[in-house]
Coordinates of C-alpha atoms in Angstrom, one line a residue:
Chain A
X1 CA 135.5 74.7 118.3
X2 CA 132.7 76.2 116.5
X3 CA 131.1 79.3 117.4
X4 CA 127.0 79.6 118.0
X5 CA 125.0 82.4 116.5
X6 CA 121.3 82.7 117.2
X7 CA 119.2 84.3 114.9
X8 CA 116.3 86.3 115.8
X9 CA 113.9 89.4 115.5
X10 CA 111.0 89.3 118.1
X11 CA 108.7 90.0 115.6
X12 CA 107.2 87.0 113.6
X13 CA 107.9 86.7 109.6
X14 CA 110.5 88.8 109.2
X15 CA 112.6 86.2 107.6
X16 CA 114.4 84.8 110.6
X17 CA 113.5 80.9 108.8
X18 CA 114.9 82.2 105.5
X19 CA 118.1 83.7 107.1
X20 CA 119.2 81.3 109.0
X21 CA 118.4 78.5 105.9
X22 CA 120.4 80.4 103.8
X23 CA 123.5 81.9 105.6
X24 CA 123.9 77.9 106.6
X25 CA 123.5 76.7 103.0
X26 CA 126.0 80.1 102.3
X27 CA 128.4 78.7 104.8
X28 CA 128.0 74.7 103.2
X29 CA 129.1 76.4 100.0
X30 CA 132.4 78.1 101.3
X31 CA 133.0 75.0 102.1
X32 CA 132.5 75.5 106.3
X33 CA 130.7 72.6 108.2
X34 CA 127.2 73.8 109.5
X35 CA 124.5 72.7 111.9
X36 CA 121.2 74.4 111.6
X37 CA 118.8 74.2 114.9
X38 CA 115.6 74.7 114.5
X39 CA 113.7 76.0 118.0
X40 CA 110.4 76.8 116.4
X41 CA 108.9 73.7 118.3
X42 CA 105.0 73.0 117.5
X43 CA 105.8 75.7 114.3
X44 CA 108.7 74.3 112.3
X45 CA 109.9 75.3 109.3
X46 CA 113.2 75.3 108.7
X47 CA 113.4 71.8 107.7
X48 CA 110.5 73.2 104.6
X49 CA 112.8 75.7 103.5
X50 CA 116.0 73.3 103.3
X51 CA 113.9 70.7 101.8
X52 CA 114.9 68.5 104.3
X53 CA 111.0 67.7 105.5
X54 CA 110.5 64.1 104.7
X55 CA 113.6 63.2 105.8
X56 CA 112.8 63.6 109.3
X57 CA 113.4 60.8 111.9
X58 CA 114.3 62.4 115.5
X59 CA 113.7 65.8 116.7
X60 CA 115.7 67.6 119.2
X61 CA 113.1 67.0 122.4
X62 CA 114.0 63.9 121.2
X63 CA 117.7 64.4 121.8
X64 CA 117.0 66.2 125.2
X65 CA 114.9 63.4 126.5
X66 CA 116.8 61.3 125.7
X67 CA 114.8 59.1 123.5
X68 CA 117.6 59.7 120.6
X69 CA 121.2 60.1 119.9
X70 CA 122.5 63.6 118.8
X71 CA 123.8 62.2 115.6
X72 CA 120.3 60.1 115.2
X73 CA 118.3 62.8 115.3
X74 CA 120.7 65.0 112.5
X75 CA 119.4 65.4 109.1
X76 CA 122.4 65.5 106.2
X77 CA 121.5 67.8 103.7
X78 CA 122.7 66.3 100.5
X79 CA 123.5 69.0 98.5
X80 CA 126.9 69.3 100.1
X81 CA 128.7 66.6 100.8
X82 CA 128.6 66.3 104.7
X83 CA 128.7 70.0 105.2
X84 CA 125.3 71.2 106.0
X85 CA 123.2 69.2 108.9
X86 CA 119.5 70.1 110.4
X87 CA 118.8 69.6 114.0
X88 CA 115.0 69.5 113.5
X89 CA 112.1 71.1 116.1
X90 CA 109.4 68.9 117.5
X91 CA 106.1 69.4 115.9
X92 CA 104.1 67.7 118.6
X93 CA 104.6 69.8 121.3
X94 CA 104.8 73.4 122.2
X95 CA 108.1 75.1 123.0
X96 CA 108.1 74.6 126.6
X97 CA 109.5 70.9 126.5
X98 CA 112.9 72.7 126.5
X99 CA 114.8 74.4 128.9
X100 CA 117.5 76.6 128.8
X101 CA 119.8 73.9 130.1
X102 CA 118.7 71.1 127.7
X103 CA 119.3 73.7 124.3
X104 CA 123.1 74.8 126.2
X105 CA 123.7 70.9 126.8
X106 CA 122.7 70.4 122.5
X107 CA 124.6 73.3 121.4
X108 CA 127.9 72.6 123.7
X109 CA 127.9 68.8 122.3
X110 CA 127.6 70.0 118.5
X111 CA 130.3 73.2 118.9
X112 CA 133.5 70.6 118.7
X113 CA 131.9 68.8 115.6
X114 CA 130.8 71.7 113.7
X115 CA 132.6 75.7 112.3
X116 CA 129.4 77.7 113.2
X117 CA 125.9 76.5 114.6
X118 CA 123.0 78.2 113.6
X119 CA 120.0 78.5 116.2
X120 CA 116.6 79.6 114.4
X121 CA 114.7 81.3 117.3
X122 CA 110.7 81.6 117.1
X123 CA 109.1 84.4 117.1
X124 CA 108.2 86.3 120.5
X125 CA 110.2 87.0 123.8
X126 CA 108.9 83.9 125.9
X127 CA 110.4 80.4 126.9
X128 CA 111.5 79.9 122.8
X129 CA 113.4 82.6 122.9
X130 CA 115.4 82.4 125.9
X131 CA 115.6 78.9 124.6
X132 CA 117.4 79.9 122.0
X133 CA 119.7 82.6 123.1
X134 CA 121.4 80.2 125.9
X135 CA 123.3 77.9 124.1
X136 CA 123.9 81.3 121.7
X137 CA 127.6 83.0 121.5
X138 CA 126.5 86.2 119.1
X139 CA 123.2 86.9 118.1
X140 CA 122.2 87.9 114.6
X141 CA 119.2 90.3 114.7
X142 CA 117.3 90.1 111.6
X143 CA 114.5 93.2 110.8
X144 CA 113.1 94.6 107.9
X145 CA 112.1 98.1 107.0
X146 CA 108.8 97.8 108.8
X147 CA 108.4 100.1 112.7
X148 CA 107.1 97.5 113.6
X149 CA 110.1 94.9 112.7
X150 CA 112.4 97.6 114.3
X151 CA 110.5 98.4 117.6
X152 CA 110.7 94.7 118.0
X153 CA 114.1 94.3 117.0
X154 CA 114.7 97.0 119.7
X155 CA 113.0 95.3 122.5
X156 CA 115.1 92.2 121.3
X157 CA 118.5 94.0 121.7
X158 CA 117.5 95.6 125.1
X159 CA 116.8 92.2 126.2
X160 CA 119.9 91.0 125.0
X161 CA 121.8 94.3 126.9
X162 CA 121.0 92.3 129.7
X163 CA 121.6 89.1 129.2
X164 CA 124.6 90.0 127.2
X165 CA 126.1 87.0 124.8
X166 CA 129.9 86.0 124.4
X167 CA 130.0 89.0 121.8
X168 CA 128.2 92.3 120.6
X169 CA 125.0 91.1 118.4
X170 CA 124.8 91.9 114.9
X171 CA 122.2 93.2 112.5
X172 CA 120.7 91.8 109.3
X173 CA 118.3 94.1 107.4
X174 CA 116.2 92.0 105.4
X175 CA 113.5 92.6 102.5
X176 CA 114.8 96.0 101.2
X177 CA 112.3 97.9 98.7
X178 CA 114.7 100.3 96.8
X179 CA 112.1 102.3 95.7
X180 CA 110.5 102.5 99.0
X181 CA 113.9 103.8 101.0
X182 CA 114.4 106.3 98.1
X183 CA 111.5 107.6 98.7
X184 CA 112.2 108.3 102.6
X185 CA 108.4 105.9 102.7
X186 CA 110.8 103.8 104.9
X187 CA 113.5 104.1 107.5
X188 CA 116.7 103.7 105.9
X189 CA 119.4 101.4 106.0
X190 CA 121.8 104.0 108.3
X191 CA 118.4 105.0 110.3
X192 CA 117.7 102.0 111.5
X193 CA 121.1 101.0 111.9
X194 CA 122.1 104.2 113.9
X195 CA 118.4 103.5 116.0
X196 CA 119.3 99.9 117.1
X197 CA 122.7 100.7 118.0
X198 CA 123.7 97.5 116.4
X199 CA 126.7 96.7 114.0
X200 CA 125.6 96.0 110.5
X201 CA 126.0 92.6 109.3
X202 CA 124.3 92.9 106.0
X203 CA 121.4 93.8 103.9
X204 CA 119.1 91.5 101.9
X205 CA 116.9 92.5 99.4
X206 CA 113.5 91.8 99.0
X207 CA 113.0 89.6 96.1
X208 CA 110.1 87.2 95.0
X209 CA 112.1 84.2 94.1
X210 CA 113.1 84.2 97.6
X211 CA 110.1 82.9 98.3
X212 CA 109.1 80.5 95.1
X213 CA 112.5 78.8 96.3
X214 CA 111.8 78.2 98.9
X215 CA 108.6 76.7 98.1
X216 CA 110.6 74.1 96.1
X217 CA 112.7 73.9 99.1
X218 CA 115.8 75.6 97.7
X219 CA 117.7 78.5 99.5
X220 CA 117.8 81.6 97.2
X221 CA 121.7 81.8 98.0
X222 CA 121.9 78.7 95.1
X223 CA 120.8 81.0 92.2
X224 CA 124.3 82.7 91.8
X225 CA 122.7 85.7 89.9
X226 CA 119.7 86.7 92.2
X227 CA 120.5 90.0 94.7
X228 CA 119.2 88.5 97.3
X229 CA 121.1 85.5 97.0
X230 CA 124.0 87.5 96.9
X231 CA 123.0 89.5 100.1
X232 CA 123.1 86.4 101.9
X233 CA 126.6 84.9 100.3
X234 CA 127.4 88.7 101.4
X235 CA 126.9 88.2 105.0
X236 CA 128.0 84.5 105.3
X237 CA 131.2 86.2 104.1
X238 CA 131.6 88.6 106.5
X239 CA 130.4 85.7 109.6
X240 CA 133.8 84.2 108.6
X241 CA 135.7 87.3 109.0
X242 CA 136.1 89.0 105.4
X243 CA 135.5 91.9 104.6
X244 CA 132.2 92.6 101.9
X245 CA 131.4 96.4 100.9
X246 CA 127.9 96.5 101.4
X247 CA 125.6 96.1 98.4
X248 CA 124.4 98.9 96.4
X249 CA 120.7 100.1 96.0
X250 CA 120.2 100.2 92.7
X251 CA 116.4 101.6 91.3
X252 CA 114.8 98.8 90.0
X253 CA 112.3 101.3 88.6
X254 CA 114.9 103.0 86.3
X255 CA 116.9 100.5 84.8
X256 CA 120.3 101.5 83.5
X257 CA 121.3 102.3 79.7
X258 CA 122.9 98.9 79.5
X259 CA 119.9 97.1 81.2
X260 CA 117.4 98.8 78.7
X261 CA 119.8 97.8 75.8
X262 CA 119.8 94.1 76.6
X263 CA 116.2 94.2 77.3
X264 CA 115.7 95.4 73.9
X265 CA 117.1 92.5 72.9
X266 CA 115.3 89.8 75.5
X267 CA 111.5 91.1 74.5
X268 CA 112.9 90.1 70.8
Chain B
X1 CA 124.1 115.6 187.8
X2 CA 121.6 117.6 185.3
X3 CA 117.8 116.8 184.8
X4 CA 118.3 113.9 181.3
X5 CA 114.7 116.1 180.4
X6 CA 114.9 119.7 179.8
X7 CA 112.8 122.4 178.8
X8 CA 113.3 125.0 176.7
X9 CA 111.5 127.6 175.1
X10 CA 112.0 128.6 171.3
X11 CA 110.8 130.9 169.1
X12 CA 108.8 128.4 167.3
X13 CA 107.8 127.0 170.7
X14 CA 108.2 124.7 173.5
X15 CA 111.0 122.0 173.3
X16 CA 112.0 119.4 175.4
X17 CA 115.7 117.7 175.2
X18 CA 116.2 114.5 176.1
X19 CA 119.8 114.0 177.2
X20 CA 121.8 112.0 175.1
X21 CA 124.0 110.9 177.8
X22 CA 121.3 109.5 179.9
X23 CA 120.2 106.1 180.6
X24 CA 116.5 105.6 179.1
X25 CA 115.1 104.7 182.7
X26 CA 116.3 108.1 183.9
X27 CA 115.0 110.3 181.0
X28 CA 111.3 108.5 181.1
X29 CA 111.7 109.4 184.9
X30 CA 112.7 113.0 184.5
X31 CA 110.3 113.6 181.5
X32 CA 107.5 112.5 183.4
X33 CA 108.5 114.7 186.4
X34 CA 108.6 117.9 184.2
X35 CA 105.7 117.4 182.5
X36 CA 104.4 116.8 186.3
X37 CA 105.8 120.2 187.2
X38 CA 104.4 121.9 184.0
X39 CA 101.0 120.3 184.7
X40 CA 100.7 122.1 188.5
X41 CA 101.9 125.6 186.9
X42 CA 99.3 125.6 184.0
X43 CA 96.7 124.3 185.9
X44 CA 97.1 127.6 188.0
X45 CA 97.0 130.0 184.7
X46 CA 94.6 129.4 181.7
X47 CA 94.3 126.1 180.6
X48 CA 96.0 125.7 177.4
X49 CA 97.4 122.8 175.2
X50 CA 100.9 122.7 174.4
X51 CA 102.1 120.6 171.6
X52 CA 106.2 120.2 172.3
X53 CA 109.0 119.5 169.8
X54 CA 111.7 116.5 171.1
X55 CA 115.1 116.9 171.0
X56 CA 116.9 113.8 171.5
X57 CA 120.4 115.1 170.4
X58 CA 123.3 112.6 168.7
X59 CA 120.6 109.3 169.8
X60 CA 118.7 107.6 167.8
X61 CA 115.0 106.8 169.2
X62 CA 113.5 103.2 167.7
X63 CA 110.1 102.6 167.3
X64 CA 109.5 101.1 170.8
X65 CA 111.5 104.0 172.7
X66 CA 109.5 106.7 170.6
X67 CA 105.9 104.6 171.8
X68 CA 107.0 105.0 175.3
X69 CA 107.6 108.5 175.4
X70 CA 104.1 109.1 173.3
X71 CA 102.7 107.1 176.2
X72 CA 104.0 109.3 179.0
X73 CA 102.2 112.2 176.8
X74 CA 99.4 110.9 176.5
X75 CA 98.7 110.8 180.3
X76 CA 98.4 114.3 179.8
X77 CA 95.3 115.8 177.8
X78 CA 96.8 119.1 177.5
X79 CA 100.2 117.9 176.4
X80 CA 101.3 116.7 173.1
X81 CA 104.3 115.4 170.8
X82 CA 104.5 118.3 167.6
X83 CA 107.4 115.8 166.6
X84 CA 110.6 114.1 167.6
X85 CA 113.7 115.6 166.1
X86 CA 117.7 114.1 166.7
X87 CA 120.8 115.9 165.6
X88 CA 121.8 112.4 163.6
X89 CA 120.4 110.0 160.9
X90 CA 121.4 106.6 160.1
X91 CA 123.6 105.6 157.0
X92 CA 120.6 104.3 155.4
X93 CA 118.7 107.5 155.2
X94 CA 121.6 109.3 154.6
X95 CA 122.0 107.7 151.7
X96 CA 118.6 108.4 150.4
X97 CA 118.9 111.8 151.5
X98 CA 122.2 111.9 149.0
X99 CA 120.2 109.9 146.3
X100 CA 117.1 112.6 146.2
X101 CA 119.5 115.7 145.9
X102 CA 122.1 114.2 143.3
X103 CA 121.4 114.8 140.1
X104 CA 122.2 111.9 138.5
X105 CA 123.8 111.8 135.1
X106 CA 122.6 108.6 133.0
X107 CA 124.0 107.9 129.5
X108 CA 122.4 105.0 128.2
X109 CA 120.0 103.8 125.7
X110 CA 116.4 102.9 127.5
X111 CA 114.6 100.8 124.6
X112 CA 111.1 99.4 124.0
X113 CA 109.9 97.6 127.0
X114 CA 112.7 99.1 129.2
X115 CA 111.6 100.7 132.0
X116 CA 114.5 102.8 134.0
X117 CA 113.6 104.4 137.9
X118 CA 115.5 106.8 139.1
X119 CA 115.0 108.7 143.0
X120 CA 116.2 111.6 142.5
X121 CA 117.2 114.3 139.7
X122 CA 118.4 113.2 136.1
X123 CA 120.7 114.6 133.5
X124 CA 119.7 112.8 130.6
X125 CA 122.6 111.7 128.1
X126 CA 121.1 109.1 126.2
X127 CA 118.5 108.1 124.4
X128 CA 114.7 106.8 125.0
X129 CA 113.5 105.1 122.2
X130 CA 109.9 104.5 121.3
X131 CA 108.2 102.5 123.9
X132 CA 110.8 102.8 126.2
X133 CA 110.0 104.6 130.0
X134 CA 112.4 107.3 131.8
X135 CA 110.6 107.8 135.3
X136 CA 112.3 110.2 137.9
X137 CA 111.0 111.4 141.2
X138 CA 112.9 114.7 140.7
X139 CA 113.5 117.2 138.0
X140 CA 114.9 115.9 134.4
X141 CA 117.2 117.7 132.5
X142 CA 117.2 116.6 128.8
X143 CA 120.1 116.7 126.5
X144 CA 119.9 113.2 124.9
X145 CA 117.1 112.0 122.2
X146 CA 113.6 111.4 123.7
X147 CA 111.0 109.4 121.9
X148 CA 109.2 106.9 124.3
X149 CA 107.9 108.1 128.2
X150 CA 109.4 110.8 130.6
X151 CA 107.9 111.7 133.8
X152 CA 109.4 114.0 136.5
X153 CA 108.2 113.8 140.1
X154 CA 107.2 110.0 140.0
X155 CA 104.6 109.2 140.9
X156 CA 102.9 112.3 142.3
X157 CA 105.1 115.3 142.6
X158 CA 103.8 118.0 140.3
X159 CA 106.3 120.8 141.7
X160 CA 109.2 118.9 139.6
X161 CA 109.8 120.0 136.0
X162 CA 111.0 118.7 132.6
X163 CA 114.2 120.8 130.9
X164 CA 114.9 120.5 127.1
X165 CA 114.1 119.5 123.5
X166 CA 111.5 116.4 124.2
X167 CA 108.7 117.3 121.7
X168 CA 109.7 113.8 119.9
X169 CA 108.4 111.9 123.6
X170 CA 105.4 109.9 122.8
X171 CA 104.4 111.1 125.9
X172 CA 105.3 113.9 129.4
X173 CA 104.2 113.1 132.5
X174 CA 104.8 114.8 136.2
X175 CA 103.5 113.8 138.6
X176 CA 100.0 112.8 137.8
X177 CA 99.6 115.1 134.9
X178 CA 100.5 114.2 131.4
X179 CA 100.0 114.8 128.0
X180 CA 100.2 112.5 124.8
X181 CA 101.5 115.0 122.4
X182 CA 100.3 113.1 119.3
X183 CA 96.9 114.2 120.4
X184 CA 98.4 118.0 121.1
X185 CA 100.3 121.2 119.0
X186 CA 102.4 121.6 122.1
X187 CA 105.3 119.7 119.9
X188 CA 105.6 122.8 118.1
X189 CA 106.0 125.0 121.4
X190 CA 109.1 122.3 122.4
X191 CA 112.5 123.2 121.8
X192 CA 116.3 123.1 123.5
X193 CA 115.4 125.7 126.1
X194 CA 111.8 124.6 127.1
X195 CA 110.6 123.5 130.7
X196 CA 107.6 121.6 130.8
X197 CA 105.7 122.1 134.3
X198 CA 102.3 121.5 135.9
X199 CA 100.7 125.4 136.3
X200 CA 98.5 126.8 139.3
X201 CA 95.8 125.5 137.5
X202 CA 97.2 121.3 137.8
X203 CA 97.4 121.4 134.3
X204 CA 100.5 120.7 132.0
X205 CA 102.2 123.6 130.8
X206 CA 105.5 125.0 128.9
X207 CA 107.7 127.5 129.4
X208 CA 111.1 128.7 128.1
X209 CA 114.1 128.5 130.9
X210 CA 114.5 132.9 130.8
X211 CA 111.0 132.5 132.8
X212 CA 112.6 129.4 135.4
X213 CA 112.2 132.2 138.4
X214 CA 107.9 132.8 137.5
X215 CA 107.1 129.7 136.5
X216 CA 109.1 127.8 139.9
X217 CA 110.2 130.6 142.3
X218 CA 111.2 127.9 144.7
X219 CA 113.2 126.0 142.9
X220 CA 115.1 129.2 141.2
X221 CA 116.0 130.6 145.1
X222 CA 117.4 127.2 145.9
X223 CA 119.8 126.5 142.8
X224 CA 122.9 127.0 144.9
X225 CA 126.7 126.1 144.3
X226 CA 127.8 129.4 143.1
X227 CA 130.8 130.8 144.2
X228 CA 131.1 134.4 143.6
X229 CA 127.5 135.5 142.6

């Protein structure tokens, strides 16, 4: 039986999309059997991110009307040889052609089939999102530096305090400026931690390949060498119960002896 | 067999006690007879109007009962109910009474968009974070972290008061007073051993705790509970 997470922020473009396309595609690499469900109906996206886009036949109001089978309306990622499947949103409608019974009726059927289901909520506190945390288990807040991101985030958790999950939520910190948390500019990692209350699941940092991969519709977790990549293998790591030291802030401003050195040698 | 309506003079007054062993027939009877009697005696002296305090012992009056007996009253222009008092109270308002004079100890963490009431007093463990509401009809004693709303005396009490370090609190409110202390230095006068308060003048003000029996006389005579002082 697999286990549902939901993963969510309140606030809108925080990276909610990105996380959840690339702790699945993390998971499809270790080799676990994911199911991504996207519950941004009218604004999908996930499908973009995965590259998965014109491969779209059903949709899951689809599946809860019952104009489609669950396993018609799945889209195989082909990347990973029948690891990794997309439950895409509707883009014709809004998000309140689902209830909470219809998403807790989608998730229940995939659980058996699947190690861990991924539930992309949209943005905001309405119908979506108690859509989304029903059929949930745990929920994985992500935030980023940002007051904003984190009053939101907090709204999100005291929301979730009372409509408490099968387990505690966890925290993702997402698009982390070194320079800027050195400089005190932004919370920190521990301060916004400590403010939320929530246990840390990881920490991504903020990286512009993240998003010209994803333009080409490839998760950033497939470059082996990019941080943020590995802030997302990272977390997928811990979801399955290892345990990761959390990455280190290094400056990106002052690069090391041994990084000046070889980039001596690149410029050449 | 003793008169279920009896009069007795106090020294705030006239009162009347309803006997609560009598049936209800027999004390409208007797009540009307005495205020009959008193009628004929202070028609012979000077005219005055008396305004008389019920007693109705260990019973309970409803709503109807208490209409009947402000209808025998009110056959009489020089007689009038001050109030009706009883020696007992139900459950219910015994319970509230409980609520208002607990002080209540809270310990959790009230976040954006949470708003927590509270009838009564508060000791404060936890935390409000920004955007988050603590309102209390009583006093609120602060230990915890404070960065969203407080008020004391919800929603229009200004005689309650605000103890502790709350000069992160977006903003204090009692009663109808408050002040957004963004737009104010009174951050700077805030610290561990402050009470906030409304003044004489209706107007938020702080204090430091060595000053409790100035700034609320009232409330410093009524802090009870010690033993040996």
């Amino acid at each position: 039986m697999g286990k549902a997470y939901v993963i969510t922020s309140g606030k809108g473009g925080v990276g909610k999309t990105t996380s959840s396309a690339n702790i699945g595609t993390a998971l499809a690499m270790m080799g676990k059997k994911v199911c991504l469900l996207d519950l941004d109906i009218g604004l999908r996206n996930l499908d973009v991110v995965l590259g998965l886009d014109n491969r779209i036949m059903y949709d899951i109001v689809d599946v809860a009307t019952g104009k489609a089978k669950l396993a018609q309306a799945l889209v195989k990622d082909k990347r990973f040889d029948d690891l990794l499947y997309l439950l895409p949103a509707a883009q014709n409608t809004d998000k309140t052609a689902l209830n909470e019974g219809q998403v807790v009726e989608i998730v229940d059927e995939l659980k058996p089939d699947f190690d861990y289901v991924l539930i992309d909520c949209p943005a905001g506190i309405e119908q979506g999102f108690l859509n989304a945390i029903a059929g949930a288990d745990s929920a994985i807040i992500v935030t980023t530096p940002e007051i904003s991101a984190v009053r939101d985030a907090d709204r999100v958790v005291g929301i979730l305090e009372q409509h408490p999950l099968k387990e505690e939520p966890h925290l993702i910190i997402n698009r982390i400026r070194t320079h800027m948390m050195k400089d005190g500019t932004v919370m920190d990692i521990d301060e916004i931690t400590h403010h939320l209350g929530v246990e840390l699941l990881g920490i991504v940092f903020d990286d512009d390949k993240v998003i010209s991969t994803s333009n080409q519709g490839e998760p950033i977790v497939l470059d082996t060498d990019n941080p943020a990549g590995q802030g997302y293998r990272d977390i997928a790591r811990r979801i399955t119960g290892e345990s990761v030291p959390l990455m280190e802030m290094k400056d990106e401003s002052k690069p090391t002896f041994w990084e000046k050195v070889s980039g001596w040698f690149k410029n050449k | 067999m003793p008169e279920a309506a009896v009069l007795k003079g106090t020294k705030d007054g006239y009162e009347i006690i309803l006997n609560d062993k009598a049936e209800y027939d027999e004390i409208f009877k007797s009540l009307t007879k005495l205020l009959d009697n008193l009628k004929t005696q202070t028609a012979s002296t000077t005219p005055q109007k008396i305004a008389f305090e019920i007693q109705t012992q260990r019973r309970l009056f409803n709503a109807q009962e208490r209409s009947e007996i402000e209808q025998i009253f009110s056959k009489y222009s020089d007689f009038s109910i001050h109030k009706i008092n009883s020696d007992v109270v139900t459950k219910e308002e015994s319970a509230q009474i409980i609520d208002q004079k607990t002080v209540h100890v809270i310990d959790r963490v009230i976040r954006n968009g949470q708003e927590v009431n509270v009838t009564g007093d508060v000791l404060f463990l936890g935390k409000v974070h920004e955007g988050g509401k603590l309102l209390v009809t009583g006093n609120l004693y602060v230990i915890g972290e404070v960065k969203g709303i407080i008020q004391a005396g919800f929603p229009n009490v200004e005689d309650k008061m605000i103890f502790g370090d709350v000069h992160n609190a977006q903003q204090i409110r009692i009663g109808e007073q408050f002040e957004i202390l963004d737009d104010t230095k009174s951050a700077d006068k805030i610290n561990s051993s402050s009470i906030a308060y409304v003044n004489a003048l209706h107007v938020l003000d702080y204090g430091n705790v060595e000053d409790l029996n100035q700034i609320n006389p009232k409330f410093f005579n009524q802090i009870g509970g010690i033993i040996n002082g």
